[in-house]
Amino acid sequence: MFEVSVEESFAAGHALRGYRGKCENPHGHNYKVRVTLRGQELDQIGLLFDFKDLKLAMNDIIERFDHQYLNDLDAFKVANPSAENLAKYFYDETSHKLHQATDGRVRVRDVTVWETDNTTAKYFEAGD
Ligand SMILES: [Zn+2]
């Protein structure tokens, strides 16, 4: 198996509905996100997936989040914009793109979101 990862960052605000404590109130984070891809076969020039193209796919999503109040976005009107749900959002969106771009050759293995330097949430699907 081969794996490649790209990390990107963005800044955004959120509030966790139903949380008892300070995180119930609006506040901001400098988020970092890492998307890891995996696959068994490389392409004709020896790449699993071009880092540049993975960055582009991630930046498409980041543009929706950067300097936004996440609770206002459609994706988080009901589901809380927790690090866990952000990780799942990146996973679902990049999986969809990857599937189209590589015809299933490359899959998203997991997505990790840092809310602070030492707190992370990861999303992956069993069997991957
Ligand atoms: Zn927070």
Tab-separated table of N, CA and C and ligand atoms in Angstrom:
chain	number	residue	atom	x	y	z
A	1	MET	N	0.822	-1.199	0.000
A	1	MET	CA	0.000	0.000	0.000
A	1	MET	C	0.862	1.258	0.000
A	2	PHE	N	0.406	2.266	-0.699
A	2	PHE	CA	1.051	3.580	-0.647
A	2	PHE	C	0.091	4.554	0.030
A	3	GLU	N	0.699	5.525	0.708
A	3	GLU	CA	-0.111	6.596	1.304
A	3	GLU	C	0.535	7.932	0.999
A	4	VAL	N	-0.259	8.944	0.768
A	4	VAL	CA	0.226	10.321	0.696
A	4	VAL	C	-0.692	11.192	1.550
A	5	SER	N	-0.095	12.231	2.141
A	5	SER	CA	-0.860	13.142	3.003
A	5	SER	C	-0.529	14.579	2.667
A	6	VAL	N	-1.508	15.434	2.843
A	6	VAL	CA	-1.303	16.885	2.732
A	6	VAL	C	-1.967	17.540	3.933
A	7	GLU	N	-1.287	18.549	4.472
A	7	GLU	CA	-1.855	19.328	5.583
A	7	GLU	C	-2.100	20.754	5.123
A	8	GLU	N	-3.224	21.290	5.527
A	8	GLU	CA	-3.564	22.678	5.229
A	8	GLU	C	-4.160	23.285	6.499
A	9	SER	N	-4.312	24.604	6.523
A	9	SER	CA	-4.893	25.227	7.714
A	9	SER	C	-5.882	26.316	7.330
A	10	PHE	N	-6.729	26.644	8.271
A	10	PHE	CA	-7.704	27.718	8.070
A	10	PHE	C	-8.147	28.224	9.442
A	11	ALA	N	-8.767	29.403	9.438
A	11	ALA	CA	-9.269	29.987	10.685
A	11	ALA	C	-10.779	30.113	10.575
A	12	ALA	N	-11.482	29.759	11.639
A	12	ALA	CA	-12.946	29.855	11.601
A	12	ALA	C	-13.497	29.924	13.016
A	13	GLY	N	-14.748	30.389	13.095
A	13	GLY	CA	-15.427	30.459	14.377
A	13	GLY	C	-16.518	29.412	14.460
A	14	HIS	N	-16.856	29.019	15.675
A	14	HIS	CA	-17.985	28.110	15.857
A	14	HIS	C	-18.478	28.188	17.301
A	15	ALA	N	-19.601	27.559	17.535
A	15	ALA	CA	-20.132	27.392	18.886
A	15	ALA	C	-20.763	26.012	18.918
A	16	LEU	N	-20.563	25.287	19.989
A	16	LEU	CA	-21.109	23.928	20.062
A	16	LEU	C	-22.448	23.936	20.786
A	17	ARG	N	-23.503	23.686	20.004
A	17	ARG	CA	-24.853	23.670	20.577
A	17	ARG	C	-24.987	22.506	21.558
A	18	GLY	N	-25.588	22.788	22.677
A	18	GLY	CA	-25.846	21.708	23.626
A	18	GLY	C	-24.670	21.382	24.519
A	19	TYR	N	-23.548	22.036	24.296
A	19	TYR	CA	-22.350	21.791	25.115
A	19	TYR	C	-22.490	22.601	26.397
A	20	ARG	N	-22.196	21.979	27.524
A	20	ARG	CA	-22.263	22.723	28.782
A	20	ARG	C	-20.869	23.188	29.140
A	21	GLY	N	-20.626	24.456	28.873
A	21	GLY	CA	-19.294	24.998	29.169
A	21	GLY	C	-18.955	26.089	28.180
A	22	LYS	N	-17.715	26.497	28.209
A	22	LYS	CA	-17.302	27.667	27.422
A	22	LYS	C	-17.487	27.473	25.920
A	23	CYS	N	-17.373	26.242	25.430
A	23	CYS	CA	-17.451	26.013	23.979
A	23	CYS	C	-18.861	26.177	23.421
A	24	GLU	N	-19.827	26.398	24.326
A	24	GLU	CA	-21.182	26.715	23.883
A	24	GLU	C	-21.217	28.127	23.277
A	25	ASN	N	-20.299	28.973	23.669
A	25	ASN	CA	-20.256	30.361	23.194
A	25	ASN	C	-19.391	30.470	21.938
A	26	PRO	N	-19.735	31.443	21.068
A	26	PRO	CA	-18.924	31.609	19.853
A	26	PRO	C	-17.454	31.881	20.189
A	27	HIS	N	-16.573	31.194	19.484
A	27	HIS	CA	-15.130	31.388	19.651
A	27	HIS	C	-14.438	30.866	18.393
A	28	GLY	N	-13.157	31.148	18.276
A	28	GLY	CA	-12.456	30.791	17.039
A	28	GLY	C	-11.325	29.810	17.248
A	29	HIS	N	-10.925	29.180	16.143
A	29	HIS	CA	-9.772	28.279	16.163
A	29	HIS	C	-8.942	28.504	14.900
A	30	ASN	N	-7.648	28.243	15.030
A	30	ASN	CA	-6.797	28.075	13.855
A	30	ASN	C	-6.711	26.572	13.623
A	31	TYR	N	-7.528	26.125	12.701
A	31	TYR	CA	-7.622	24.682	12.442
A	31	TYR	C	-6.503	24.230	11.520
A	32	LYS	N	-6.132	22.968	11.693
A	32	LYS	CA	-5.261	22.319	10.710
A	32	LYS	C	-5.977	21.036	10.299
A	33	VAL	N	-5.847	20.685	9.043
A	33	VAL	CA	-6.487	19.452	8.570
A	33	VAL	C	-5.486	18.654	7.744
A	34	ARG	N	-5.452	17.350	7.991
A	34	ARG	CA	-4.595	16.454	7.207
A	34	ARG	C	-5.468	15.403	6.540
A	35	VAL	N	-5.346	15.304	5.223
A	35	VAL	CA	-6.049	14.265	4.469
A	35	VAL	C	-5.005	13.250	4.005
A	36	THR	N	-5.236	11.987	4.315
A	36	THR	CA	-4.335	10.910	3.901
A	36	THR	C	-5.049	10.012	2.902
A	37	LEU	N	-4.372	9.776	1.790
A	37	LEU	CA	-4.921	8.909	0.734
A	37	LEU	C	-4.167	7.595	0.739
A	38	ARG	N	-4.816	6.559	0.251
A	38	ARG	CA	-4.121	5.280	0.128
A	38	ARG	C	-4.541	4.557	-1.140
A	39	GLY	N	-3.619	3.741	-1.630
A	39	GLY	CA	-3.918	2.947	-2.811
A	39	GLY	C	-2.792	1.969	-3.057
A	40	GLN	N	-3.079	0.947	-3.857
A	40	GLN	CA	-2.096	-0.096	-4.111
A	40	GLN	C	-1.289	0.158	-5.367
A	41	GLU	N	-1.865	0.939	-6.273
A	41	GLU	CA	-1.207	1.144	-7.568
A	41	GLU	C	-0.877	2.602	-7.792
A	42	LEU	N	0.333	2.840	-8.321
A	42	LEU	CA	0.736	4.193	-8.692
A	42	LEU	C	0.307	4.471	-10.135
A	43	ASP	N	0.331	5.744	-10.490
A	43	ASP	CA	-0.001	6.081	-11.881
A	43	ASP	C	1.219	5.865	-12.786
A	44	GLN	N	1.127	6.267	-14.048
A	44	GLN	CA	2.179	5.985	-15.029
A	44	GLN	C	3.502	6.641	-14.671
A	45	ILE	N	3.458	7.760	-13.936
A	45	ILE	CA	4.708	8.450	-13.591
A	45	ILE	C	5.124	8.199	-12.144
A	46	GLY	N	4.509	7.210	-11.492
A	46	GLY	CA	4.971	6.818	-10.168
A	46	GLY	C	4.392	7.592	-9.017
A	47	LEU	N	3.240	8.225	-9.230
A	47	LEU	CA	2.574	8.944	-8.140
A	47	LEU	C	1.310	8.201	-7.727
A	48	LEU	N	1.031	8.235	-6.432
A	48	LEU	CA	-0.279	7.764	-5.992
A	48	LEU	C	-1.315	8.807	-6.386
A	49	PHE	N	-1.038	10.048	-6.000
A	49	PHE	CA	-1.903	11.165	-6.370
A	49	PHE	C	-1.069	12.428	-6.215
A	50	ASP	N	-1.163	13.328	-7.173
A	50	ASP	CA	-0.360	14.548	-7.139
A	50	ASP	C	-0.711	15.385	-5.904
A	51	PHE	N	0.324	15.704	-5.085
A	51	PHE	CA	0.082	16.546	-3.898
A	51	PHE	C	-0.675	17.824	-4.273
A	52	LYS	N	-0.277	18.384	-5.422
A	52	LYS	CA	-0.875	19.646	-5.879
A	52	LYS	C	-2.394	19.487	-6.053
A	53	ASP	N	-2.816	18.369	-6.623
A	53	ASP	CA	-4.251	18.159	-6.853
A	53	ASP	C	-4.998	17.897	-5.548
A	54	LEU	N	-4.325	17.235	-4.613
A	54	LEU	CA	-4.963	17.037	-3.309
A	54	LEU	C	-5.104	18.380	-2.595
A	55	LYS	N	-4.062	19.224	-2.702
A	55	LYS	CA	-4.158	20.571	-2.112
A	55	LYS	C	-5.327	21.347	-2.708
A	56	LEU	N	-5.478	21.245	-4.032
A	56	LEU	CA	-6.575	21.960	-4.694
A	56	LEU	C	-7.921	21.486	-4.172
A	57	ALA	N	-8.063	20.175	-4.037
A	57	ALA	CA	-9.334	19.612	-3.557
A	57	ALA	C	-9.604	20.096	-2.133
A	58	MET	N	-8.562	20.124	-1.302
A	58	MET	CA	-8.748	20.574	0.079
A	58	MET	C	-9.054	22.073	0.126
A	59	ASN	N	-8.386	22.830	-0.731
A	59	ASN	CA	-8.612	24.280	-0.709
A	59	ASN	C	-10.002	24.662	-1.189
A	60	ASP	N	-10.592	23.842	-2.063
A	60	ASP	CA	-11.996	24.057	-2.453
A	60	ASP	C	-12.900	24.034	-1.223
A	61	ILE	N	-12.627	23.105	-0.337
A	61	ILE	CA	-13.433	22.980	0.886
A	61	ILE	C	-13.075	24.096	1.858
A	62	ILE	N	-11.777	24.360	1.987
A	62	ILE	CA	-11.326	25.370	2.944
A	62	ILE	C	-11.895	26.745	2.598
A	63	GLU	N	-12.037	27.025	1.313
A	63	GLU	CA	-12.623	28.311	0.912
A	63	GLU	C	-14.014	28.512	1.509
A	64	ARG	N	-14.732	27.402	1.703
A	64	ARG	CA	-16.081	27.505	2.298
A	64	ARG	C	-16.004	27.823	3.787
A	65	PHE	N	-14.891	27.444	4.430
A	65	PHE	CA	-14.785	27.537	5.892
A	65	PHE	C	-13.968	28.714	6.387
A	66	ASP	N	-12.971	29.123	5.596
A	66	ASP	CA	-11.982	30.074	6.108
A	66	ASP	C	-12.633	31.412	6.444
A	67	HIS	N	-12.387	31.872	7.668
A	67	HIS	CA	-12.928	33.142	8.171
A	67	HIS	C	-14.454	33.192	8.130
A	68	GLN	N	-15.068	32.036	8.334
A	68	GLN	CA	-16.529	31.964	8.427
A	68	GLN	C	-16.923	31.542	9.841
A	69	TYR	N	-18.196	31.817	10.142
A	69	TYR	CA	-18.788	31.274	11.358
A	69	TYR	C	-19.458	29.963	10.947
A	70	LEU	N	-18.861	28.846	11.329
A	70	LEU	CA	-19.244	27.549	10.763
A	70	LEU	C	-20.697	27.178	11.016
A	71	ASN	N	-21.245	27.628	12.147
A	71	ASN	CA	-22.646	27.299	12.456
A	71	ASN	C	-23.623	27.845	11.411
A	72	ASP	N	-23.197	28.882	10.660
A	72	ASP	CA	-24.067	29.488	9.648
A	72	ASP	C	-24.086	28.695	8.342
A	73	LEU	N	-23.138	27.780	8.150
A	73	LEU	CA	-23.069	27.047	6.881
A	73	LEU	C	-24.119	25.930	6.867
A	74	ASP	N	-24.649	25.643	5.673
A	74	ASP	CA	-25.697	24.622	5.549
A	74	ASP	C	-25.293	23.295	6.195
A	75	ALA	N	-24.032	22.917	6.010
A	75	ALA	CA	-23.575	21.616	6.519
A	75	ALA	C	-23.649	21.526	8.038
A	76	PHE	N	-23.648	22.668	8.702
A	76	PHE	CA	-23.592	22.655	10.170
A	76	PHE	C	-24.754	23.394	10.815
A	77	LYS	N	-25.865	23.482	10.080
A	77	LYS	CA	-27.055	24.111	10.662
A	77	LYS	C	-27.689	23.176	11.675
A	78	VAL	N	-27.570	21.860	11.440
A	78	VAL	CA	-28.118	20.884	12.379
A	78	VAL	C	-26.970	20.181	13.115
A	79	ALA	N	-26.085	19.545	12.348
A	79	ALA	CA	-24.917	18.891	12.952
A	79	ALA	C	-23.993	19.967	13.511
A	80	ASN	N	-23.438	19.740	14.682
A	80	ASN	CA	-22.504	20.692	15.269
A	80	ASN	C	-21.215	20.756	14.453
A	81	PRO	N	-20.623	21.951	14.325
A	81	PRO	CA	-19.320	22.059	13.669
A	81	PRO	C	-18.183	21.680	14.630
A	82	SER	N	-18.256	20.461	15.103
A	82	SER	CA	-17.188	19.928	15.969
A	82	SER	C	-16.017	19.509	15.084
A	83	ALA	N	-14.860	19.308	15.688
A	83	ALA	CA	-13.704	18.817	14.916
A	83	ALA	C	-14.050	17.472	14.274
A	84	GLU	N	-14.819	16.642	14.986
A	84	GLU	CA	-15.210	15.334	14.456
A	84	GLU	C	-16.035	15.492	13.169
A	85	ASN	N	-17.046	16.384	13.215
A	85	ASN	CA	-17.889	16.556	12.035
A	85	ASN	C	-17.158	17.264	10.898
A	86	LEU	N	-16.215	18.148	11.239
A	86	LEU	CA	-15.392	18.762	10.184
A	86	LEU	C	-14.549	17.689	9.487
A	87	ALA	N	-13.998	16.778	10.270
A	87	ALA	CA	-13.185	15.699	9.684
A	87	ALA	C	-14.040	14.857	8.735
A	88	LYS	N	-15.255	14.544	9.158
A	88	LYS	CA	-16.145	13.738	8.299
A	88	LYS	C	-16.509	14.500	7.031
A	89	TYR	N	-16.721	15.794	7.154
A	89	TYR	CA	-17.056	16.612	5.988
A	89	TYR	C	-15.918	16.576	4.956
A	90	PHE	N	-14.682	16.792	5.424
A	90	PHE	CA	-13.525	16.713	4.528
A	90	PHE	C	-13.407	15.320	3.912
A	91	TYR	N	-13.663	14.296	4.712
A	91	TYR	CA	-13.583	12.915	4.224
A	91	TYR	C	-14.589	12.689	3.092
A	92	ASP	N	-15.831	13.069	3.347
A	92	ASP	CA	-16.888	12.827	2.350
A	92	ASP	C	-16.625	13.599	1.055
A	93	GLU	N	-16.255	14.861	1.194
A	93	GLU	CA	-16.046	15.697	0.006
A	93	GLU	C	-14.825	15.239	-0.801
A	94	THR	N	-13.712	14.954	-0.107
A	94	THR	CA	-12.521	14.541	-0.855
A	94	THR	C	-12.704	13.129	-1.423
A	95	SER	N	-13.427	12.266	-0.718
A	95	SER	CA	-13.690	10.910	-1.239
A	95	SER	C	-14.431	10.977	-2.559
A	96	HIS	N	-15.422	11.854	-2.604
A	96	HIS	CA	-16.226	12.003	-3.811
A	96	HIS	C	-15.340	12.444	-4.985
A	97	LYS	N	-14.498	13.457	-4.736
A	97	LYS	CA	-13.600	13.960	-5.793
A	97	LYS	C	-12.604	12.894	-6.243
A	98	LEU	N	-12.028	12.222	-5.258
A	98	LEU	CA	-11.008	11.212	-5.555
A	98	LEU	C	-11.575	10.079	-6.393
A	99	HIS	N	-12.787	9.688	-6.045
A	99	HIS	CA	-13.409	8.588	-6.766
A	99	HIS	C	-13.589	8.966	-8.231
A	100	GLN	N	-14.023	10.208	-8.463
A	100	GLN	CA	-14.193	10.681	-9.839
A	100	GLN	C	-12.857	10.782	-10.555
A	101	ALA	N	-11.837	11.290	-9.847
A	101	ALA	CA	-10.555	11.583	-10.492
A	101	ALA	C	-9.737	10.328	-10.780
A	102	THR	N	-9.894	9.292	-9.959
A	102	THR	CA	-9.001	8.122	-10.110
A	102	THR	C	-9.757	6.839	-10.395
A	103	ASP	N	-11.083	6.929	-10.567
A	103	ASP	CA	-11.875	5.751	-10.871
A	103	ASP	C	-11.718	4.671	-9.794
A	104	GLY	N	-11.551	5.098	-8.565
A	104	GLY	CA	-11.469	4.152	-7.459
A	104	GLY	C	-10.073	3.639	-7.140
A	105	ARG	N	-9.058	4.035	-7.943
A	105	ARG	CA	-7.681	3.573	-7.698
A	105	ARG	C	-7.153	4.095	-6.354
A	106	VAL	N	-7.519	5.347	-6.033
A	106	VAL	CA	-7.045	5.985	-4.802
A	106	VAL	C	-8.244	6.293	-3.920
A	107	ARG	N	-8.102	6.001	-2.621
A	107	ARG	CA	-9.186	6.289	-1.686
A	107	ARG	C	-8.673	7.149	-0.543
A	108	VAL	N	-9.586	7.842	0.105
A	108	VAL	CA	-9.202	8.590	1.299
A	108	VAL	C	-9.108	7.587	2.442
A	109	ARG	N	-7.960	7.567	3.111
A	109	ARG	CA	-7.807	6.662	4.253
A	109	ARG	C	-8.400	7.282	5.505
A	110	ASP	N	-7.963	8.509	5.800
A	110	ASP	CA	-8.530	9.186	6.973
A	110	ASP	C	-8.281	10.680	6.895
A	111	VAL	N	-9.013	11.390	7.730
A	111	VAL	CA	-8.865	12.844	7.831
A	111	VAL	C	-8.721	13.191	9.306
A	112	THR	N	-7.686	13.968	9.617
A	112	THR	CA	-7.477	14.432	10.984
A	112	THR	C	-7.642	15.950	11.012
A	113	VAL	N	-8.381	16.431	11.986
A	113	VAL	CA	-8.561	17.874	12.181
A	113	VAL	C	-7.995	18.256	13.544
A	114	TRP	N	-7.080	19.241	13.523
A	114	TRP	CA	-6.548	19.808	14.764
A	114	TRP	C	-7.385	21.026	15.127
A	115	GLU	N	-7.906	21.045	16.329
A	115	GLU	CA	-8.618	22.235	16.795
A	115	GLU	C	-7.635	23.130	17.555
A	116	THR	N	-6.693	22.502	18.227
A	116	THR	CA	-5.578	23.226	18.846
A	116	THR	C	-4.333	22.392	18.565
A	117	ASP	N	-3.174	22.866	19.028
A	117	ASP	CA	-1.925	22.138	18.789
A	117	ASP	C	-1.958	20.717	19.343
A	118	ASN	N	-2.734	20.503	20.385
A	118	ASN	CA	-2.701	19.179	21.016
A	118	ASN	C	-4.062	18.512	21.145
A	119	THR	N	-5.038	18.943	20.332
A	119	THR	CA	-6.323	18.235	20.311
A	119	THR	C	-6.712	17.947	18.862
A	120	THR	N	-6.956	16.673	18.575
A	120	THR	CA	-7.309	16.281	17.208
A	120	THR	C	-8.531	15.374	17.216
A	121	ALA	N	-9.220	15.355	16.076
A	121	ALA	CA	-10.284	14.378	15.833
A	121	ALA	C	-10.003	13.753	14.479
A	122	LYS	N	-10.255	12.466	14.373
A	122	LYS	CA	-9.979	11.750	13.127
A	122	LYS	C	-11.242	11.044	12.659
A	123	TYR	N	-11.454	11.040	11.334
A	123	TYR	CA	-12.551	10.261	10.769
A	123	TYR	C	-11.994	9.292	9.728
A	124	PHE	N	-12.450	8.055	9.798
A	124	PHE	CA	-12.131	7.060	8.772
A	124	PHE	C	-13.278	6.068	8.758
A	125	GLU	N	-13.307	5.201	7.742
A	125	GLU	CA	-14.388	4.235	7.686
A	125	GLU	C	-13.836	2.832	7.884
A	126	ALA	N	-14.507	2.068	8.689
A	126	ALA	CA	-14.050	0.711	9.018
A	126	ALA	C	-13.855	-0.078	7.736
A	127	GLY	N	-12.780	-0.850	7.688
A	127	GLY	CA	-12.497	-1.657	6.504
A	127	GLY	C	-11.582	-0.962	5.531
A	128	ASP	N	-11.367	0.346	5.684
A	128	ASP	CA	-10.456	1.077	4.803
A	128	ASP	C	-9.036	1.023	5.328
B	1	ZN	ZN	-14.147	25.276	19.630
